[in-house]
PDB file of C-alpha atoms in Angstrom:
ATOM      1  CA  MET A   1      -0.080   0.055  -0.182  1.00 57.00           C
ATOM      2  CA  GLY A   2       1.173   3.648  -0.964  1.00 74.00           C
ATOM      3  CA  LYS A   3       1.979   6.687   1.467  1.00 76.00           C
ATOM      4  CA  LEU A   4      -0.665   8.313  -0.846  1.00 72.00           C
ATOM      5  CA  THR A   5      -2.785   5.545   0.151  1.00 76.00           C
ATOM      6  CA  ILE A   6      -2.208   5.120   3.673  1.00 78.00           C
ATOM      7  CA  ASN A   7      -2.633   8.756   4.440  1.00 80.00           C
ATOM      8  CA  LYS A   8      -6.151   8.949   2.613  1.00 85.00           C
ATOM      9  CA  GLN A   9      -6.831   5.784   5.000  1.00 85.00           C
ATOM     10  CA  LYS A  10      -5.582   7.240   7.824  1.00 89.00           C
ATOM     11  CA  LYS A  11      -7.994  10.542   7.063  1.00 91.00           C
ATOM     12  CA  LYS A  12     -11.088   8.861   6.504  1.00 91.00           C
ATOM     13  CA  ASP A  13     -10.573   6.550  10.004  1.00 90.00           C
ATOM     14  CA  SER A  14      -9.925   9.860  11.947  1.00 93.00           C
ATOM     15  CA  ILE A  15     -13.470  10.933  10.049  1.00 95.00           C
ATOM     16  CA  LEU A  16     -15.432   7.824  11.265  1.00 94.00           C
ATOM     17  CA  ASN A  17     -13.441   7.553  14.228  1.00 93.00           C
ATOM     18  CA  THR A  18     -14.322  11.377  15.368  1.00 96.00           C
ATOM     19  CA  ALA A  19     -18.207  10.944  14.026  1.00 96.00           C
ATOM     20  CA  PHE A  20     -18.460   7.964  16.576  1.00 95.00           C
ATOM     21  CA  GLU A  21     -17.533  10.111  19.311  1.00 95.00           C
ATOM     22  CA  LEU A  22     -19.573  12.849  18.421  1.00 96.00           C
ATOM     23  CA  PHE A  23     -22.813  10.823  17.301  1.00 95.00           C
ATOM     24  CA  THR A  24     -22.481   8.973  20.271  1.00 94.00           C
ATOM     25  CA  THR A  25     -21.798  12.229  22.537  1.00 94.00           C
ATOM     26  CA  LYS A  26     -24.154  14.853  20.734  1.00 93.00           C
ATOM     27  CA  GLY A  27     -26.285  13.138  18.608  1.00 92.00           C
ATOM     28  CA  ILE A  28     -26.272  12.540  14.708  1.00 92.00           C
ATOM     29  CA  VAL A  29     -28.847  15.692  14.446  1.00 93.00           C
ATOM     30  CA  LYS A  30     -27.019  17.842  16.573  1.00 95.00           C
ATOM     31  CA  THR A  31     -23.650  16.980  14.838  1.00 96.00           C
ATOM     32  CA  SER A  32     -22.824  19.033  11.688  1.00 95.00           C
ATOM     33  CA  ILE A  33     -20.063  17.990   9.103  1.00 96.00           C
ATOM     34  CA  SER A  34     -18.043  21.046  10.309  1.00 96.00           C
ATOM     35  CA  ASP A  35     -17.829  19.690  13.812  1.00 96.00           C
ATOM     36  CA  ILE A  36     -16.952  16.226  12.505  1.00 96.00           C
ATOM     37  CA  ALA A  37     -14.386  18.159   9.917  1.00 95.00           C
ATOM     38  CA  ASP A  38     -13.042  20.102  13.133  1.00 95.00           C
ATOM     39  CA  SER A  39     -12.603  17.783  15.357  1.00 96.00           C
ATOM     40  CA  ALA A  40     -10.756  14.865  12.968  1.00 95.00           C
ATOM     41  CA  GLY A  41      -8.359  17.535  11.746  1.00 93.00           C
ATOM     42  CA  VAL A  42      -9.453  17.887   8.084  1.00 93.00           C
ATOM     43  CA  ALA A  43     -11.047  20.406   5.606  1.00 92.00           C
ATOM     44  CA  LYS A  44     -14.317  19.984   5.540  1.00 93.00           C
ATOM     45  CA  GLY A  45     -13.177  19.501   1.929  1.00 93.00           C
ATOM     46  CA  THR A  46     -12.101  16.783   2.293  1.00 93.00           C
ATOM     47  CA  PHE A  47     -14.809  15.085   4.406  1.00 95.00           C
ATOM     48  CA  TYR A  48     -17.287  14.915   1.041  1.00 95.00           C
ATOM     49  CA  LEU A  49     -13.690  12.897  -0.589  1.00 93.00           C
ATOM     50  CA  TYR A  50     -15.408  10.349   1.132  1.00 93.00           C
ATOM     51  CA  PHE A  51     -19.046  10.872   2.564  1.00 94.00           C
ATOM     52  CA  LYS A  52     -22.003  12.249   0.623  1.00 94.00           C
ATOM     53  CA  ASP A  53     -23.453  13.931   3.933  1.00 95.00           C
ATOM     54  CA  LYS A  54     -23.132  13.253   7.409  1.00 93.00           C
ATOM     55  CA  TYR A  55     -26.343  10.515   6.951  1.00 91.00           C
ATOM     56  CA  ASP A  56     -23.819   8.756   4.218  1.00 92.00           C
ATOM     57  CA  LEU A  57     -21.424   8.573   7.218  1.00 93.00           C
ATOM     58  CA  LYS A  58     -23.025   6.477   9.575  1.00 91.00           C
ATOM     59  CA  ASN A  59     -24.269   4.334   7.096  1.00 87.00           C
ATOM     60  CA  LYS A  60     -20.630   3.260   6.508  1.00 87.00           C
ATOM     61  CA  LEU A  61     -19.554   4.191  10.283  1.00 89.00           C
ATOM     62  CA  VAL A  62     -22.284   1.265  11.181  1.00 86.00           C
ATOM     63  CA  SER A  63     -20.821  -0.869   8.320  1.00 82.00           C
ATOM     64  CA  TYR A  64     -17.373  -0.145   9.770  1.00 83.00           C
ATOM     65  CA  LYS A  65     -17.794  -0.814  13.393  1.00 86.00           C
ATOM     66  CA  SER A  66     -19.493  -4.191  12.270  1.00 83.00           C
ATOM     67  CA  SER A  67     -16.323  -4.968  10.227  1.00 81.00           C
ATOM     68  CA  GLN A  68     -14.285  -4.430  12.974  1.00 85.00           C
ATOM     69  CA  LEU A  69     -16.414  -6.081  15.506  1.00 88.00           C
ATOM     70  CA  PHE A  70     -16.599  -9.434  12.624  1.00 86.00           C
ATOM     71  CA  LYS A  71     -12.873  -8.998  11.825  1.00 87.00           C
ATOM     72  CA  THR A  72     -12.092  -9.395  15.675  1.00 92.00           C
ATOM     73  CA  ALA A  73     -14.113 -12.483  16.211  1.00 93.00           C
ATOM     74  CA  VAL A  74     -13.060 -13.979  12.945  1.00 91.00           C
ATOM     75  CA  THR A  75      -9.587 -13.938  14.673  1.00 92.00           C
ATOM     76  CA  ASN A  76     -10.215 -15.150  17.875  1.00 96.00           C
ATOM     77  CA  MET A  77     -12.122 -18.097  15.821  1.00 94.00           C
ATOM     78  CA  GLU A  78      -9.446 -19.138  13.729  1.00 92.00           C
ATOM     79  CA  LYS A  79      -7.500 -19.815  16.598  1.00 94.00           C
ATOM     80  CA  GLN A  80     -10.046 -22.499  17.763  1.00 94.00           C
ATOM     81  CA  ASN A  81      -9.911 -25.647  16.510  1.00 91.00           C
ATOM     82  CA  LEU A  82     -13.623 -26.039  14.936  1.00 92.00           C
ATOM     83  CA  SER A  83     -14.568 -27.756  11.863  1.00 86.00           C
ATOM     84  CA  ASN A  84     -17.938 -27.186  11.447  1.00 90.00           C
ATOM     85  CA  LEU A  85     -20.068 -23.999  10.137  1.00 92.00           C
ATOM     86  CA  GLU A  86     -22.342 -24.104  13.003  1.00 93.00           C
ATOM     87  CA  ASP A  87     -19.954 -23.833  15.754  1.00 94.00           C
ATOM     88  CA  LYS A  88     -17.704 -21.234  13.867  1.00 94.00           C
ATOM     89  CA  ILE A  89     -20.685 -19.242  13.501  1.00 94.00           C
ATOM     90  CA  ILE A  90     -21.481 -19.438  17.311  1.00 96.00           C
ATOM     91  CA  PHE A  91     -18.446 -18.409  18.385  1.00 96.00           C
ATOM     92  CA  ILE A  92     -18.432 -15.908  15.965  1.00 94.00           C
ATOM     93  CA  VAL A  93     -21.548 -14.784  17.822  1.00 93.00           C
ATOM     94  CA  ASP A  94     -20.471 -15.037  20.964  1.00 95.00           C
ATOM     95  CA  ASP A  95     -17.329 -13.330  20.884  1.00 95.00           C
ATOM     96  CA  ILE A  96     -19.083 -10.093  19.296  1.00 92.00           C
ATOM     97  CA  ILE A  97     -21.597 -10.369  21.979  1.00 93.00           C
ATOM     98  CA  ASN A  98     -18.656  -9.975  24.740  1.00 94.00           C
ATOM     99  CA  GLN A  99     -17.371  -7.099  22.784  1.00 94.00           C
ATOM    100  CA  LEU A 100     -20.641  -5.285  22.426  1.00 91.00           C
ATOM    101  CA  LYS A 101     -21.075  -6.075  26.286  1.00 92.00           C
ATOM    102  CA  SER A 102     -18.048  -4.129  26.987  1.00 94.00           C
ATOM    103  CA  ASN A 103     -19.119  -1.484  24.981  1.00 92.00           C
ATOM    104  CA  LYS A 104     -22.642  -0.890  25.570  1.00 90.00           C
ATOM    105  CA  ILE A 105     -22.566   2.342  23.691  1.00 92.00           C
ATOM    106  CA  LEU A 106     -21.273   0.707  20.612  1.00 91.00           C
ATOM    107  CA  LEU A 107     -24.219  -2.124  20.708  1.00 89.00           C
ATOM    108  CA  SER A 108     -26.762   1.238  21.216  1.00 87.00           C
ATOM    109  CA  PHE A 109     -25.092   2.810  18.423  1.00 88.00           C
ATOM    110  CA  ILE A 110     -25.224  -0.415  16.244  1.00 83.00           C
ATOM    111  CA  ALA A 111     -28.684  -1.745  17.106  1.00 77.00           C
ATOM    112  CA  LYS A 112     -30.657   1.162  17.215  1.00 72.00           C
ATOM    113  CA  ASN A 113     -28.802   2.104  13.146  1.00 70.00           C
ATOM    114  CA  LEU A 114     -28.721  -1.293  11.840  1.00 66.00           C
ATOM    115  CA  SER A 115     -30.504  -2.332   8.848  1.00 63.00           C
ATOM    116  CA  TRP A 116     -30.240  -4.924   6.626  1.00 60.00           C
ATOM    117  CA  GLY A 117     -29.789  -2.366   3.556  1.00 59.00           C
ATOM    118  CA  ILE A 118     -26.828  -0.605   5.422  1.00 57.00           C
ATOM    119  CA  PHE A 119     -25.522  -4.101   6.556  1.00 61.00           C
ATOM    120  CA  LYS A 120     -26.075  -5.561   2.664  1.00 62.00           C
ATOM    121  CA  ASN A 121     -23.393  -3.459   1.849  1.00 59.00           C
ATOM    122  CA  VAL A 122     -20.723  -5.104   3.881  1.00 55.00           C
ATOM    123  CA  ILE A 123     -21.717  -8.600   2.235  1.00 56.00           C
ATOM    124  CA  THR A 124     -22.802  -7.405  -1.491  1.00 54.00           C
ATOM    125  CA  ALA A 125     -19.647  -7.366  -3.868  1.00 43.00           C
ATOM    126  CA  ASP A 126     -19.352  -3.650  -4.518  1.00 43.00           C
ATOM    127  CA  THR A 127     -16.835  -1.440  -6.731  1.00 36.00           C
ATOM    128  CA  GLU A 128     -16.816   1.437  -4.519  1.00 44.00           C
ATOM    129  CA  ALA A 129     -16.827  -0.772  -1.426  1.00 43.00           C
ATOM    130  CA  ASP A 130     -14.281  -0.733   0.891  1.00 48.00           C
ATOM    131  CA  ASN A 131     -11.213  -3.066   1.597  1.00 48.00           C
ATOM    132  CA  GLU A 132     -12.710  -4.005   5.315  1.00 49.00           C
ATOM    133  CA  ASP A 133     -16.096  -4.565   3.455  1.00 47.00           C
ATOM    134  CA  ASN A 134     -15.083  -7.389   0.981  1.00 49.00           C
ATOM    135  CA  SER A 135     -13.060  -9.029   3.309  1.00 65.00           C
ATOM    136  CA  PHE A 136     -16.367  -9.705   5.898  1.00 72.00           C
ATOM    137  CA  ARG A 137     -18.028 -10.869   2.361  1.00 76.00           C
ATOM    138  CA  GLU A 138     -14.793 -12.826   1.442  1.00 81.00           C
ATOM    139  CA  ILE A 139     -14.792 -14.695   5.039  1.00 83.00           C
ATOM    140  CA  TYR A 140     -18.268 -15.311   5.125  1.00 85.00           C
ATOM    141  CA  TYR A 141     -18.448 -17.004   1.902  1.00 86.00           C
ATOM    142  CA  LYS A 142     -14.974 -18.871   2.508  1.00 87.00           C
ATOM    143  CA  MET A 143     -16.399 -20.421   5.619  1.00 88.00           C
ATOM    144  CA  LEU A 144     -19.797 -21.865   3.642  1.00 90.00           C
ATOM    145  CA  SER A 145     -17.321 -22.881   1.243  1.00 89.00           C
ATOM    146  CA  GLU A 146     -15.128 -24.925   3.698  1.00 88.00           C
ATOM    147  CA  GLU A 147     -18.251 -27.401   4.323  1.00 85.00           C
ATOM    148  CA  ASN A 148     -19.367 -30.164   2.399  1.00 84.00           C
ATOM    149  CA  PHE A 149     -23.002 -29.121   1.573  1.00 85.00           C
ATOM    150  CA  GLU A 150     -24.931 -25.926  -0.040  1.00 89.00           C
ATOM    151  CA  ILE A 151     -26.484 -23.390   1.649  1.00 91.00           C
ATOM    152  CA  GLU A 152     -29.508 -22.039   0.683  1.00 91.00           C
ATOM    153  CA  GLU A 153     -29.650 -18.433   0.424  1.00 91.00           C
ATOM    154  CA  PRO A 154     -26.769 -17.683   2.020  1.00 89.00           C
ATOM    155  CA  GLU A 155     -27.868 -13.349   2.344  1.00 85.00           C
ATOM    156  CA  ILE A 156     -31.298 -14.693   3.733  1.00 88.00           C
ATOM    157  CA  MET A 157     -29.593 -17.230   6.164  1.00 91.00           C
ATOM    158  CA  LEU A 158     -27.216 -14.560   7.666  1.00 87.00           C
ATOM    159  CA  PHE A 159     -29.546 -11.886   7.571  1.00 85.00           C
ATOM    160  CA  LEU A 160     -32.207 -13.778  10.167  1.00 90.00           C
ATOM    161  CA  ILE A 161     -29.066 -14.237  11.769  1.00 90.00           C
ATOM    162  CA  VAL A 162     -28.287 -10.687  12.068  1.00 85.00           C
ATOM    163  CA  GLU A 163     -31.681  -9.581  13.038  1.00 85.00           C
ATOM    164  CA  LEU A 164     -32.008 -12.157  15.640  1.00 89.00           C
ATOM    165  CA  VAL A 165     -28.957 -11.641  17.374  1.00 88.00           C
ATOM    166  CA  SER A 166     -29.094  -7.539  17.165  1.00 84.00           C
ATOM    167  CA  SER A 167     -32.577  -7.330  18.343  1.00 84.00           C
ATOM    168  CA  THR A 168     -31.531  -9.905  21.506  1.00 88.00           C
ATOM    169  CA  CYS A 169     -28.940  -8.490  22.191  1.00 87.00           C
ATOM    170  CA  TYR A 170     -29.971  -4.657  22.372  1.00 87.00           C
ATOM    171  CA  SER A 171     -32.842  -5.345  24.555  1.00 88.00           C
ATOM    172  CA  ALA A 172     -30.764  -7.857  26.982  1.00 91.00           C
ATOM    173  CA  ILE A 173     -28.028  -6.299  27.042  1.00 90.00           C
ATOM    174  CA  LEU A 174     -28.907  -2.713  27.830  1.00 88.00           C
ATOM    175  CA  TYR A 175     -32.476  -3.528  29.793  1.00 90.00           C
ATOM    176  CA  ASN A 176     -32.180  -7.255  30.738  1.00 91.00           C
ATOM    177  CA  GLU A 177     -35.782  -7.722  28.886  1.00 90.00           C
ATOM    178  CA  PRO A 178     -37.148  -9.783  29.192  1.00 92.00           C
ATOM    179  CA  THR A 179     -34.543 -11.009  31.478  1.00 93.00           C
ATOM    180  CA  GLU A 180     -30.955 -10.953  31.483  1.00 92.00           C
ATOM    181  CA  PHE A 181     -29.206 -11.965  28.348  1.00 92.00           C
ATOM    182  CA  GLU A 182     -27.233 -14.870  30.154  1.00 93.00           C
ATOM    183  CA  LYS A 183     -30.630 -16.912  30.508  1.00 95.00           C
ATOM    184  CA  ILE A 184     -31.832 -16.221  27.165  1.00 95.00           C
ATOM    185  CA  LYS A 185     -28.019 -17.256  25.151  1.00 94.00           C
ATOM    186  CA  PRO A 186     -29.337 -20.899  25.319  1.00 95.00           C
ATOM    187  CA  PHE A 187     -32.008 -20.135  23.604  1.00 96.00           C
ATOM    188  CA  LEU A 188     -30.452 -17.596  20.913  1.00 95.00           C
ATOM    189  CA  TYR A 189     -27.617 -19.913  19.938  1.00 96.00           C
ATOM    190  CA  ASN A 190     -30.270 -22.923  19.653  1.00 96.00           C
ATOM    191  CA  SER A 191     -32.499 -20.724  17.287  1.00 96.00           C
ATOM    192  CA  ILE A 192     -28.767 -19.643  15.113  1.00 96.00           C
ATOM    193  CA  ARG A 193     -28.608 -23.018  15.096  1.00 95.00           C
ATOM    194  CA  SER A 194     -31.872 -24.050  13.754  1.00 96.00           C
ATOM    195  CA  ILE A 195     -31.753 -21.351  11.558  1.00 95.00           C
ATOM    196  CA  ILE A 196     -28.605 -22.488  10.130  1.00 94.00           C
ATOM    197  CA  TRP A 197     -29.729 -26.076   9.554  1.00 93.00           C
ATOM    198  CA  ASN A 198     -32.702 -25.010   8.207  1.00 93.00           C
ATOM    199  CA  HIS A 199     -31.130 -23.240   5.441  1.00 93.00           C
ATOM    200  CA  LYS A 200     -28.600 -26.158   4.183  1.00 87.00           C
ATOM    201  CA  ASN A 201     -29.529 -28.301   0.656  1.00 76.00           C
ATOM    202  CA  LYS A 202     -30.210 -31.638   2.117  1.00 61.00           C
TER     203      LYS A 202
END
């Protein structure tokens, strides 16, 4: 990676990290593009090199943070000796949940703003997607390809798992509703296994 590319990525990362701080303290509505650019130490014009507006930034920030969580979980998963898809996905989900339990601000931001339209950008191949996003796609489909069976509608399977996990974590971790998360966890993981099983081409 050339020096120019590295500098561009540093500026973009600075904008993303600064926006997360401002969005989660001041709120998205009360945060201006000038606030983000000034705090990130970049010119306002630089902001528009990467993002159309602050709502485009918000969507890309959700994908960026989700991708970071996923990559950390996959790195930890690869240190384990897991042989089947269900165990790999459960491990990844569990690792992500543990990361979110220790960062409830991040959990609140992602769960509040995550939609399938945004998350799909992480999975769908796109010439404009970031390298972070492409690696998410590659890792997910690599995991599927390593199995001795095919998954029917892999994006729908992922959608169901994402929706189930994000909604369950949001209520149970932040508000202990309908009960504390540890009581819900075994039911959640059994449900994920059922989703995967029902998407196998048998």
